[in-house]
Amino acid sequence: MTRDETAADSFFTRHQFLIYRLFSLAGLLPVGAFLVVHLLTNSSILGGAESFQDRVDTIHGLGPLLVPVEIAFIFLPILFHAVVGFVIIAGGMPNVGSYPYAGNIRYTLQRASGMIAFAFIVWHLVHLHWLGAPFRGTALPGFDPHHASSTLAVAMASLGMNLLYAIGMLAAVYHFANGLWSLGITWGVWTSPAAMRRANWLSVGVGAVLALAGLGSLVGIRRIDVDSARALEERRGEARRMLEGGVPATPAAVSADVGT
Amino acid sequence: MIAPAHSSDPSSSGSGEEQRAIRVRILRQDAPGQESYWERHVVPYEPNMNVISVLQRIAAGARAADGRPVAPVAWDCNCLEEVCGSCTMLINGATRMACSALVDRLLEDGEEIELRPMSKFPVVRDLVVDRRRLFRGLEKVKAWVPVDDSYDHGAGPRISPEEQEDAYPLSTCMSCGCCLEACPQYVKIEPVRRDGEAPEAFAERRQGAFDRGFVGAHAISQAMLFNSHPTGKMIADERLETLTAPGGIQMCGNAQNCVAVCPKGIPLTRSIARAGRSATLWAIKRLFDR
Amino acid sequence: MAQPRVLVVGGGLAGLSATMRLAELGVAVDLISLVPVKRSHSVCAQGGINSVNALTRQQGDSEWKHFDDTVYGGDFLQHQPPVKEMADWGPRIIDLMDRLGVPFNRTPEGFRDQRRFGGTLYKRTAFAGATTGQQLLYALDEQVRRHEVAGRVKKWEFWDFLAPVLDGHGRCRGAICQDLVSMQFRSFAADAVILASGGCGLVFGRSTMSMACTGSAISRAYQHGAAYGNGEFIQVHPTAIPGADKLRLMSESARGEGGRVWVPRTPQDPRDPTTIPESERFYFLEDRYPKYKNLVPRDIATREIFDICVNEGLSVERDRPCVYLDLTHIPRQELDRKLHGILEIYEKFQGVDPRSVPMKIFPAVHYSMGGLWVDYQRSAGGGMEEGSPRNHQTTIPGLYAIGECDYQYHGANRLGANSLLSCIFSGLFCASGVIAGGEGASRTAAEEPARLFDSALRREQDRHEALLGRRGGGDNPYAIHQDLGALMTRVATVVRRNDQLAAAYDEVCTLEERWTRSAVSDTGNWTNQNVTFTKSLGDMFPLAKIILKGALLRDECRGAHFKPAFSVPGLSATDPVDRRREAEAWCDRFAANTERWLKSTVARPGADGHPQITYEDIDTSLIPPRPRLYGLVGADLIEEVWRERQASVAEGASRATVAAAAT
């Protein structure tokens, strides 16, 4: 491949350093941080429908702020990270066949996992998020935050879907964990080979925890009994409607509803 | 460079044992812009041969494996001791110095030795490539100590043994280009002169193209070498300005092939990470000092 | 007057330091080099660079002693003022290189560390790891790159110097050069041309020198009339690793740390060397030099190893001469601690671990003490006059030579770690004189008529076309080079005999004749390495003839030039009186030999194609010659006799002065 740039430098070229650093930062904050929160939240499903619903309700407690927050701190950063990421991928020439070193394999996997994770996120939105509702139709019921566990269990019923989620989630986790290590070099947090090795264990640890959380969520979903979960969610829904309707409730009921 | 050839005394091979032969496959190209083609050569085996001596025999013979007379294969070399950095090429698919590539070891991998020119630099002819962009990188990062002049002003600054041990490995970089060849982020730039374009205009356009491309691990490491020298660091900001310009340190993708293929074992990734740190601090400082 | 312009040929230590200094002085410099200058042969120097320093000074060392060691080591065959000047500049040069960022090894307090090298008692040698030459070269390369970015220097890399351009008065006004990529010719108008093209190791086929060390530039200058000095003095290093492509240096420290040199008593014993019992090994150095053992001086080690292989037929291998250098009796850990770097080199290039298998080594051509004859102007203080246009000028006005390609500093034998100093010194020092020389001309080179350059360029083009035009069936130039190298290595390196030298001279003439009938296998005009090599091979014959004829005519032993037929044995008598008489005779013979042979060999190209040899007296006014007595039997007594004679000469001289004053 040859490159023969003659046109005046584009905005992208002129601000390459800043853009790449923002790209790197975005991978950690807020995108990476969101991934951590998301996966850990999901894993609460291991504690049963009630515990999961608690977490979901907490997030949805943001109410009308939720959408702008999602757009500003999740969708736009992911989109930015993805667009710059694709530019970076297009500019590189992976050569793991000639140089099968560990670092090079990780470099190549970082790019592959980024692309897989991005495709997966798009699918994930179509599958479960309100943004994807217009694309879903009736065949895919999607995720209802008020019936978190039951709708999720229905959506995740097939083994194939579990496999798809496992792959997508692991790609995202690898991308984040390895990216964390790489980010430390980019910003100069760890500079010596020994420090890089130590940082490597850190990223392995982070990745292992997140992978376990993600896989645990999948297991947790499979353990959900749809009918009993729905019954629980209905009961909680009634309680919530009563609260919203201004009907007085016992203090115990309030504390049970808000949860932690 | 110039290629003398010496085969050992012919009587040495006549001791009755069967003559072993080394088979070599070379990717040739007659000139820039021309099609490349594979050519096979056969060279009598001698003990302790390296790839350079194989190429010397090929140049002296000037015949392909099928006996057809061919122009001698062109290649670069000088010191043959792995300190001048000339003879980089792709040997059995990977970048390395031809002088320290021993035939006996290569034959352990397979029956045939494969030689190709470096893929990240424009081919001049056969195994000779044009590495001007590599040296341009050294200009860009101002890889020198900015002394007043070459007259006597007494000794240089005092330097601790630890600092010397830190700097010395970086200073053994021989500009061979292995780190660039193996880097997945370093992409070939080969501008072609246009019809009617003046040589000066072309040279300027080519330099512009070089300067937008990734500067590479070797130059980043040299920038860090001089930014750590007591006098060299007086222009540290200028070097960081270059390292954060287009084609700078941000292009590194942390594949770390550079350090894995460096024939001198230079801690290039340490230099890159240090450059990353310096660039971070410098960018912050600039943000608030402006 | 327009801005002066200088062409520097060669970008090693000498060429780069000259370029740096000239650029600083406002001269426009064109720097041409066969290889990118950062890849020059100077990178191969490992050991270090000599100079008096603060430490040795306090132990009694001085510039004078460095100067004395250099001329004594060189067997007095060098004009003393330039050597004195070089020794005086030593400390300043090390300081400069230090300022330029050379990572010299450091003491715990942060000063430059020094080590001891052969031929001196002081720790004079500053070093940067095991790659001092590389580090020095890079520092200069960086400065020249800086000047290049500023537009003061233009580098022409992958260019070949073909010929100097001489005007009607025989003054050098530029040069014709060829681009080795496009094969295009170009004339460079220059107010001075400085040759800094290094040694000529390729005349000997394989040596420790780099592939660019063809000697072609100095040969071409010689063929255009520049005289050549002391060509026969070629330094051979005792321990090198024979390779199919080149001979790589194995540092003396391997013997310093206890390495033993031996051969099997059975010629070409096919057994694994580690299984050969002690009784069947011949430790010939230990046997013949019980006092020094394996650490005999370089020249003696070289001669003995050569002798045991070539004359006694005890080489380890049948097809190529070599002996064992054995470290296997030393614990691995100790070897790794002390010799890691050099053992790694052996392992890398031989693929064998020298910690468990004895190394195979043989002497190799290493350095040319001789080179283009250059002038100097003596200063009032006995050194070289700064700014004189005569300094480093060859016999062609306006053409200068510096570094290994001049003959000025090392006499008959070079001391270790002195070459880096002489290269940098001559480069820095020559600059002001080169500029002064240009100022004397009535017009600048750029104002010379174009036809001067055009006709010179056409000559070189024709020569090139003629080479390309040679048609099939001719001799293979690579085979001719192989024959030349083998011949020169056999007769003109370690041991020299007149019958062999005379026969070899005729053989070189035959080879040259064969060369004129050789054909190139590549007739293209793009990166044609074949024709470039063939051209440089043609230019090796004049150098080979200079070396052989100089060696043939010089009937003595001096430094690296050893002729057994003229070697003077030590004392053999046991009776004190006889022994005293022998010592007197020895000194008589030494004095006569000095009178006859303490002269530089100067070769000029003859019309018949043979070098015309004349001899030049040497300025030994600062340090009178004295015998070099390393390891000779009876050295103490000879030295005593010689000192007495010197004292009486001095006394006689002072008495004469007193008498003259009285009258």
mmCIF file of N, CA and C in Angstrom, chain B residues 94-192:
data_model
loop_
_atom_site.group_PDB
_atom_site.id
_atom_site.type_symbol
_atom_site.label_atom_id
_atom_site.label_comp_id
_atom_site.label_asym_id
_atom_site.label_seq_id
_atom_site.Cartn_x
_atom_site.Cartn_y
_atom_site.Cartn_z
ATOM 1 N N ALA B 94 10.899 -12.395 7.595
ATOM 2 C CA ALA B 94 11.015 -11.455 8.711
ATOM 3 C C ALA B 94 12.206 -10.535 8.510
ATOM 4 N N THR B 95 12.099 -9.336 9.053
ATOM 5 C CA THR B 95 13.160 -8.351 8.868
ATOM 6 C C THR B 95 14.345 -8.671 9.769
ATOM 7 N N ARG B 96 15.537 -8.580 9.221
ATOM 8 C CA ARG B 96 16.754 -8.770 10.005
ATOM 9 C C ARG B 96 17.967 -8.368 9.181
ATOM 10 N N MET B 97 19.143 -8.407 9.837
ATOM 11 C CA MET B 97 20.366 -8.051 9.144
ATOM 12 C C MET B 97 20.907 -9.295 8.430
ATOM 13 N N ALA B 98 21.270 -9.130 7.161
ATOM 14 C CA ALA B 98 21.742 -10.276 6.383
ATOM 15 C C ALA B 98 23.077 -10.797 6.904
ATOM 16 N N CYS B 99 23.901 -9.900 7.482
ATOM 17 C CA CYS B 99 25.242 -10.329 7.899
ATOM 18 C C CYS B 99 25.191 -11.298 9.065
ATOM 19 N N SER B 100 24.209 -11.128 9.960
ATOM 20 C CA SER B 100 24.150 -12.016 11.123
ATOM 21 C C SER B 100 23.130 -13.134 10.927
ATOM 22 N N ALA B 101 22.636 -13.303 9.702
ATOM 23 C CA ALA B 101 21.714 -14.400 9.413
ATOM 24 C C ALA B 101 22.532 -15.589 8.912
ATOM 25 N N LEU B 102 22.707 -16.580 9.773
ATOM 26 C CA LEU B 102 23.562 -17.715 9.433
ATOM 27 C C LEU B 102 22.773 -18.760 8.637
ATOM 28 N N VAL B 103 23.411 -19.231 7.579
ATOM 29 C CA VAL B 103 22.744 -20.161 6.675
ATOM 30 C C VAL B 103 22.344 -21.451 7.384
ATOM 31 N N ASP B 104 23.225 -21.952 8.230
ATOM 32 C CA ASP B 104 22.912 -23.213 8.919
ATOM 33 C C ASP B 104 21.616 -23.103 9.712
ATOM 34 N N ARG B 105 21.448 -21.958 10.363
ATOM 35 C CA ARG B 105 20.227 -21.756 11.151
ATOM 36 C C ARG B 105 19.011 -21.642 10.243
ATOM 37 N N LEU B 106 19.189 -20.926 9.129
ATOM 38 C CA LEU B 106 18.056 -20.707 8.214
ATOM 39 C C LEU B 106 17.609 -22.020 7.595
ATOM 40 N N LEU B 107 18.571 -22.899 7.343
ATOM 41 C CA LEU B 107 18.216 -24.170 6.716
ATOM 42 C C LEU B 107 17.465 -25.081 7.687
ATOM 43 N N GLU B 108 17.536 -24.747 8.986
ATOM 44 C CA GLU B 108 16.730 -25.521 9.942
ATOM 45 C C GLU B 108 15.241 -25.253 9.721
ATOM 46 N N ASP B 109 14.929 -24.044 9.197
ATOM 47 C CA ASP B 109 13.519 -23.683 8.978
ATOM 48 C C ASP B 109 12.943 -24.323 7.725
ATOM 49 N N GLY B 110 13.785 -24.593 6.765
ATOM 50 C CA GLY B 110 13.273 -25.129 5.510
ATOM 51 C C GLY B 110 14.389 -25.298 4.507
ATOM 52 N N GLU B 111 14.050 -25.892 3.394
ATOM 53 C CA GLU B 111 15.047 -26.242 2.389
ATOM 54 C C GLU B 111 15.570 -25.025 1.641
ATOM 55 N N GLU B 112 14.700 -24.018 1.536
ATOM 56 C CA GLU B 112 15.029 -22.895 0.679
ATOM 57 C C GLU B 112 15.091 -21.627 1.516
ATOM 58 N N ILE B 113 15.986 -20.724 1.162
ATOM 59 C CA ILE B 113 16.060 -19.430 1.845
ATOM 60 C C ILE B 113 15.354 -18.406 0.965
ATOM 61 N N GLU B 114 14.480 -17.637 1.582
ATOM 62 C CA GLU B 114 13.751 -16.631 0.807
ATOM 63 C C GLU B 114 14.245 -15.237 1.178
ATOM 64 N N LEU B 115 14.613 -14.451 0.173
ATOM 65 C CA LEU B 115 15.081 -13.082 0.409
ATOM 66 C C LEU B 115 14.173 -12.098 -0.321
ATOM 67 N N ARG B 116 13.733 -11.094 0.422
ATOM 68 C CA ARG B 116 12.911 -10.038 -0.179
ATOM 69 C C ARG B 116 13.418 -8.691 0.298
ATOM 70 N N PRO B 117 13.219 -7.632 -0.483
ATOM 71 C CA PRO B 117 13.587 -6.300 0.010
ATOM 72 C C PRO B 117 12.621 -5.886 1.108
ATOM 73 N N MET B 118 13.042 -4.923 1.931
ATOM 74 C CA MET B 118 12.143 -4.385 2.943
ATOM 75 C C MET B 118 10.881 -3.874 2.244
ATOM 76 N N SER B 119 9.748 -4.035 2.907
ATOM 77 C CA SER B 119 8.486 -3.695 2.238
ATOM 78 C C SER B 119 8.000 -2.291 2.564
ATOM 79 N N LYS B 120 8.621 -1.628 3.528
ATOM 80 C CA LYS B 120 8.123 -0.318 3.945
ATOM 81 C C LYS B 120 8.866 0.839 3.287
ATOM 82 N N PHE B 121 9.853 0.505 2.470
ATOM 83 C CA PHE B 121 10.629 1.545 1.790
ATOM 84 C C PHE B 121 10.616 1.271 0.280
ATOM 85 N N PRO B 122 10.682 2.338 -0.519
ATOM 86 C CA PRO B 122 10.666 2.132 -1.973
ATOM 87 C C PRO B 122 11.868 1.301 -2.424
ATOM 88 N N VAL B 123 11.639 0.355 -3.292
ATOM 89 C CA VAL B 123 12.736 -0.462 -3.805
ATOM 90 C C VAL B 123 13.519 0.364 -4.827
ATOM 91 N N VAL B 124 14.839 0.329 -4.680
ATOM 92 C CA VAL B 124 15.712 0.963 -5.676
ATOM 93 C C VAL B 124 16.031 -0.076 -6.745
ATOM 94 N N ARG B 125 16.530 -1.195 -6.269
ATOM 95 C CA ARG B 125 16.762 -2.328 -7.155
ATOM 96 C C ARG B 125 16.929 -3.587 -6.308
ATOM 97 N N ASP B 126 16.305 -4.667 -6.707
ATOM 98 C CA ASP B 126 16.410 -5.961 -6.025
ATOM 99 C C ASP B 126 16.228 -5.800 -4.513
ATOM 100 N N LEU B 127 17.319 -5.993 -3.758
ATOM 101 C CA LEU B 127 17.210 -5.939 -2.297
ATOM 102 C C LEU B 127 17.612 -4.574 -1.741
ATOM 103 N N VAL B 128 17.910 -3.643 -2.631
ATOM 104 C CA VAL B 128 18.299 -2.293 -2.197
ATOM 105 C C VAL B 128 17.048 -1.422 -2.090
ATOM 106 N N VAL B 129 16.864 -0.798 -0.952
ATOM 107 C CA VAL B 129 15.722 0.094 -0.774
ATOM 108 C C VAL B 129 16.218 1.497 -0.417
ATOM 109 N N ASP B 130 15.323 2.456 -0.570
ATOM 110 C CA ASP B 130 15.648 3.854 -0.310
ATOM 111 C C ASP B 130 15.143 4.210 1.086
ATOM 112 N N ARG B 131 16.080 4.367 2.026
ATOM 113 C CA ARG B 131 15.687 4.629 3.419
ATOM 114 C C ARG B 131 15.827 6.098 3.800
ATOM 115 N N ARG B 132 15.680 6.994 2.837
ATOM 116 C CA ARG B 132 15.801 8.428 3.135
ATOM 117 C C ARG B 132 14.792 8.880 4.193
ATOM 118 N N ARG B 133 13.602 8.278 4.165
ATOM 119 C CA ARG B 133 12.571 8.702 5.114
ATOM 120 C C ARG B 133 13.018 8.435 6.556
ATOM 121 N N LEU B 134 13.776 7.369 6.717
ATOM 122 C CA LEU B 134 14.292 7.038 8.043
ATOM 123 C C LEU B 134 15.218 8.145 8.553
ATOM 124 N N PHE B 135 16.124 8.591 7.683
ATOM 125 C CA PHE B 135 17.055 9.644 8.099
ATOM 126 C C PHE B 135 16.336 10.986 8.244
ATOM 127 N N ARG B 136 15.309 11.179 7.430
ATOM 128 C CA ARG B 136 14.505 12.394 7.580
ATOM 129 C C ARG B 136 13.882 12.437 8.989
ATOM 130 N N GLY B 137 13.520 11.281 9.500
ATOM 131 C CA GLY B 137 12.963 11.220 10.856
ATOM 132 C C GLY B 137 13.942 11.779 11.884
ATOM 133 N N LEU B 138 15.233 11.499 11.689
ATOM 134 C CA LEU B 138 16.245 12.004 12.622
ATOM 135 C C LEU B 138 16.360 13.518 12.529
ATOM 136 N N GLU B 139 16.194 14.045 11.311
ATOM 137 C CA GLU B 139 16.203 15.507 11.156
ATOM 138 C C GLU B 139 15.001 16.118 11.875
ATOM 139 N N LYS B 140 13.845 15.475 11.664
ATOM 140 C CA LYS B 140 12.603 16.019 12.226
ATOM 141 C C LYS B 140 12.681 16.154 13.743
ATOM 142 N N VAL B 141 13.203 15.147 14.402
ATOM 143 C CA VAL B 141 13.214 15.184 15.867
ATOM 144 C C VAL B 141 14.465 15.881 16.406
ATOM 145 N N LYS B 142 15.251 16.473 15.514
ATOM 146 C CA LYS B 142 16.462 17.187 15.945
ATOM 147 C C LYS B 142 17.325 16.297 16.836
ATOM 148 N N ALA B 143 17.698 15.165 16.282
ATOM 149 C CA ALA B 143 18.476 14.183 17.042
ATOM 150 C C ALA B 143 19.937 14.607 17.095
ATOM 151 N N TRP B 144 20.206 15.658 17.882
ATOM 152 C CA TRP B 144 21.580 16.123 18.078
ATOM 153 C C TRP B 144 21.635 16.964 19.343
ATOM 154 N N VAL B 145 22.863 17.183 19.807
ATOM 155 C CA VAL B 145 23.071 18.086 20.934
ATOM 156 C C VAL B 145 23.354 19.464 20.350
ATOM 157 N N PRO B 146 22.573 20.473 20.688
ATOM 158 C CA PRO B 146 22.758 21.783 20.053
ATOM 159 C C PRO B 146 23.926 22.548 20.673
ATOM 160 N N VAL B 147 25.151 22.154 20.328
ATOM 161 C CA VAL B 147 26.327 22.838 20.875
ATOM 162 C C VAL B 147 26.543 24.172 20.150
ATOM 163 N N ASP B 148 27.277 25.079 20.807
ATOM 164 C CA ASP B 148 27.578 26.367 20.177
ATOM 165 C C ASP B 148 28.478 26.181 18.963
ATOM 166 N N ASP B 149 29.554 25.423 19.147
ATOM 167 C CA ASP B 149 30.518 25.221 18.073
ATOM 168 C C ASP B 149 31.438 24.079 18.463
ATOM 169 N N SER B 150 32.417 23.794 17.592
ATOM 170 C CA SER B 150 33.293 22.654 17.837
ATOM 171 C C SER B 150 34.633 23.091 18.437
ATOM 172 N N TYR B 151 34.678 24.265 19.025
ATOM 173 C CA TYR B 151 35.920 24.700 19.683
ATOM 174 C C TYR B 151 35.949 24.203 21.126
ATOM 175 N N ASP B 152 37.085 24.423 21.751
ATOM 176 C CA ASP B 152 37.269 23.893 23.104
ATOM 177 C C ASP B 152 36.538 24.753 24.131
ATOM 178 N N HIS B 153 35.599 24.163 24.819
ATOM 179 C CA HIS B 153 34.939 24.839 25.940
ATOM 180 C C HIS B 153 34.981 23.951 27.172
ATOM 181 N N GLY B 154 35.998 23.135 27.263
ATOM 182 C CA GLY B 154 36.082 22.230 28.398
ATOM 183 C C GLY B 154 35.212 21.003 28.190
ATOM 184 N N ALA B 155 35.127 20.191 29.251
ATOM 185 C CA ALA B 155 34.426 18.915 29.166
ATOM 186 C C ALA B 155 32.926 19.132 29.077
ATOM 187 N N GLY B 156 32.225 18.079 28.732
ATOM 188 C CA GLY B 156 30.770 18.093 28.728
ATOM 189 C C GLY B 156 30.248 18.006 30.143
ATOM 190 N N PRO B 157 28.928 17.976 30.290
ATOM 191 C CA PRO B 157 28.341 17.926 31.626
ATOM 192 C C PRO B 157 28.681 16.621 32.342
ATOM 193 N N ARG B 158 28.717 16.685 33.667
ATOM 194 C CA ARG B 158 28.897 15.462 34.461
ATOM 195 C C ARG B 158 27.665 14.595 34.281
ATOM 196 N N ILE B 159 27.886 13.296 34.172
ATOM 197 C CA ILE B 159 26.774 12.362 33.933
ATOM 198 C C ILE B 159 26.988 11.151 34.825
ATOM 199 N N SER B 160 25.967 10.747 35.529
ATOM 200 C CA SER B 160 26.113 9.615 36.447
ATOM 201 C C SER B 160 26.177 8.315 35.648
ATOM 202 N N PRO B 161 26.795 7.279 36.233
ATOM 203 C CA PRO B 161 26.849 5.999 35.522
ATOM 204 C C PRO B 161 25.443 5.493 35.174
ATOM 205 N N GLU B 162 24.480 5.761 36.031
ATOM 206 C CA GLU B 162 23.107 5.293 35.759
ATOM 207 C C GLU B 162 22.558 5.976 34.508
ATOM 208 N N GLU B 163 22.800 7.287 34.416
ATOM 209 C CA GLU B 163 22.316 7.995 33.231
ATOM 210 C C GLU B 163 23.010 7.470 31.971
ATOM 211 N N GLN B 164 24.305 7.205 32.095
ATOM 212 C CA GLN B 164 25.052 6.695 30.945
ATOM 213 C C GLN B 164 24.507 5.333 30.524
ATOM 214 N N GLU B 165 24.231 4.482 31.517
ATOM 215 C CA GLU B 165 23.730 3.140 31.193
ATOM 216 C C GLU B 165 22.340 3.210 30.570
ATOM 217 N N ASP B 166 21.614 4.253 30.896
ATOM 218 C CA ASP B 166 20.298 4.471 30.321
ATOM 219 C C ASP B 166 20.414 4.954 28.878
ATOM 220 N N ALA B 167 21.368 5.846 28.657
ATOM 221 C CA ALA B 167 21.492 6.479 27.331
ATOM 222 C C ALA B 167 22.210 5.587 26.332
ATOM 223 N N TYR B 168 23.214 4.844 26.804
ATOM 224 C CA TYR B 168 24.077 4.111 25.889
ATOM 225 C C TYR B 168 23.310 3.173 24.937
ATOM 226 N N PRO B 169 22.399 2.343 25.464
ATOM 227 C CA PRO B 169 21.695 1.453 24.527
ATOM 228 C C PRO B 169 20.949 2.221 23.445
ATOM 229 N N LEU B 170 20.349 3.357 23.805
ATOM 230 C CA LEU B 170 19.623 4.127 22.791
ATOM 231 C C LEU B 170 20.577 4.643 21.730
ATOM 232 N N SER B 171 21.805 4.926 22.157
ATOM 233 C CA SER B 171 22.783 5.505 21.250
ATOM 234 C C SER B 171 23.395 4.463 20.322
ATOM 235 N N THR B 172 23.078 3.182 20.527
ATOM 236 C CA THR B 172 23.618 2.159 19.619
ATOM 237 C C THR B 172 22.696 1.931 18.423
ATOM 238 N N CYS B 173 21.651 2.730 18.306
ATOM 239 C CA CYS B 173 20.733 2.574 17.162
ATOM 240 C C CYS B 173 21.481 2.843 15.869
ATOM 241 N N MET B 174 21.492 1.860 14.951
ATOM 242 C CA MET B 174 22.287 1.990 13.723
ATOM 243 C C MET B 174 21.427 2.321 12.516
ATOM 244 N N SER B 175 20.184 2.767 12.751
ATOM 245 C CA SER B 175 19.303 3.199 11.651
ATOM 246 C C SER B 175 19.123 2.116 10.598
ATOM 247 N N CYS B 176 19.001 0.878 11.051
ATOM 248 C CA CYS B 176 18.826 -0.213 10.095
ATOM 249 C C CYS B 176 17.412 -0.248 9.551
ATOM 250 N N GLY B 177 16.450 0.197 10.370
ATOM 251 C CA GLY B 177 15.060 0.230 9.911
ATOM 252 C C GLY B 177 14.249 -1.008 10.231
ATOM 253 N N CYS B 178 14.823 -1.968 10.972
ATOM 254 C CA CYS B 178 14.058 -3.168 11.328
ATOM 255 C C CYS B 178 12.784 -2.795 12.082
ATOM 256 N N CYS B 179 12.894 -1.832 13.026
ATOM 257 C CA CYS B 179 11.739 -1.459 13.845
ATOM 258 C C CYS B 179 10.622 -0.905 12.973
ATOM 259 N N LEU B 180 10.998 -0.226 11.895
ATOM 260 C CA LEU B 180 9.995 0.374 11.017
ATOM 261 C C LEU B 180 9.370 -0.688 10.124
ATOM 262 N N GLU B 181 10.215 -1.583 9.649
ATOM 263 C CA GLU B 181 9.721 -2.644 8.775
ATOM 264 C C GLU B 181 8.678 -3.506 9.500
ATOM 265 N N ALA B 182 8.928 -3.798 10.764
ATOM 266 C CA ALA B 182 8.033 -4.697 11.492
ATOM 267 C C ALA B 182 6.836 -3.975 12.082
ATOM 268 N N CYS B 183 6.844 -2.646 12.049
ATOM 269 C CA CYS B 183 5.775 -1.887 12.715
ATOM 270 C C CYS B 183 4.509 -1.884 11.861
ATOM 271 N N PRO B 184 3.395 -2.377 12.386
ATOM 272 C CA PRO B 184 2.177 -2.380 11.574
ATOM 273 C C PRO B 184 1.613 -0.979 11.338
ATOM 274 N N GLN B 185 2.096 -0.005 12.106
ATOM 275 C CA GLN B 185 1.620 1.366 11.950
ATOM 276 C C GLN B 185 2.464 2.169 10.967
ATOM 277 N N TYR B 186 3.623 1.635 10.594
ATOM 278 C CA TYR B 186 4.529 2.330 9.672
ATOM 279 C C TYR B 186 4.208 1.837 8.270
ATOM 280 N N VAL B 187 3.674 2.715 7.458
ATOM 281 C CA VAL B 187 3.170 2.318 6.149
ATOM 282 C C VAL B 187 4.058 2.934 5.069
ATOM 283 N N LYS B 188 4.307 2.160 4.033
ATOM 284 C CA LYS B 188 5.182 2.612 2.946
ATOM 285 C C LYS B 188 4.684 3.917 2.321
ATOM 286 N N ILE B 189 5.579 4.832 2.066
ATOM 287 C CA ILE B 189 5.259 6.068 1.350
ATOM 288 C C ILE B 189 6.185 6.148 0.147
ATOM 289 N N GLU B 190 5.623 6.101 -1.014
ATOM 290 C CA GLU B 190 6.448 6.092 -2.231
ATOM 291 C C GLU B 190 5.868 7.040 -3.274
ATOM 292 N N PRO B 191 6.081 8.343 -3.089
ATOM 293 C CA PRO B 191 5.558 9.270 -4.087
ATOM 294 C C PRO B 191 6.293 9.071 -5.420
ATOM 295 N N VAL B 192 5.591 9.271 -6.471
ATOM 296 C CA VAL B 192 6.169 9.112 -7.804
ATOM 297 C C VAL B 192 6.238 10.488 -8.465
#
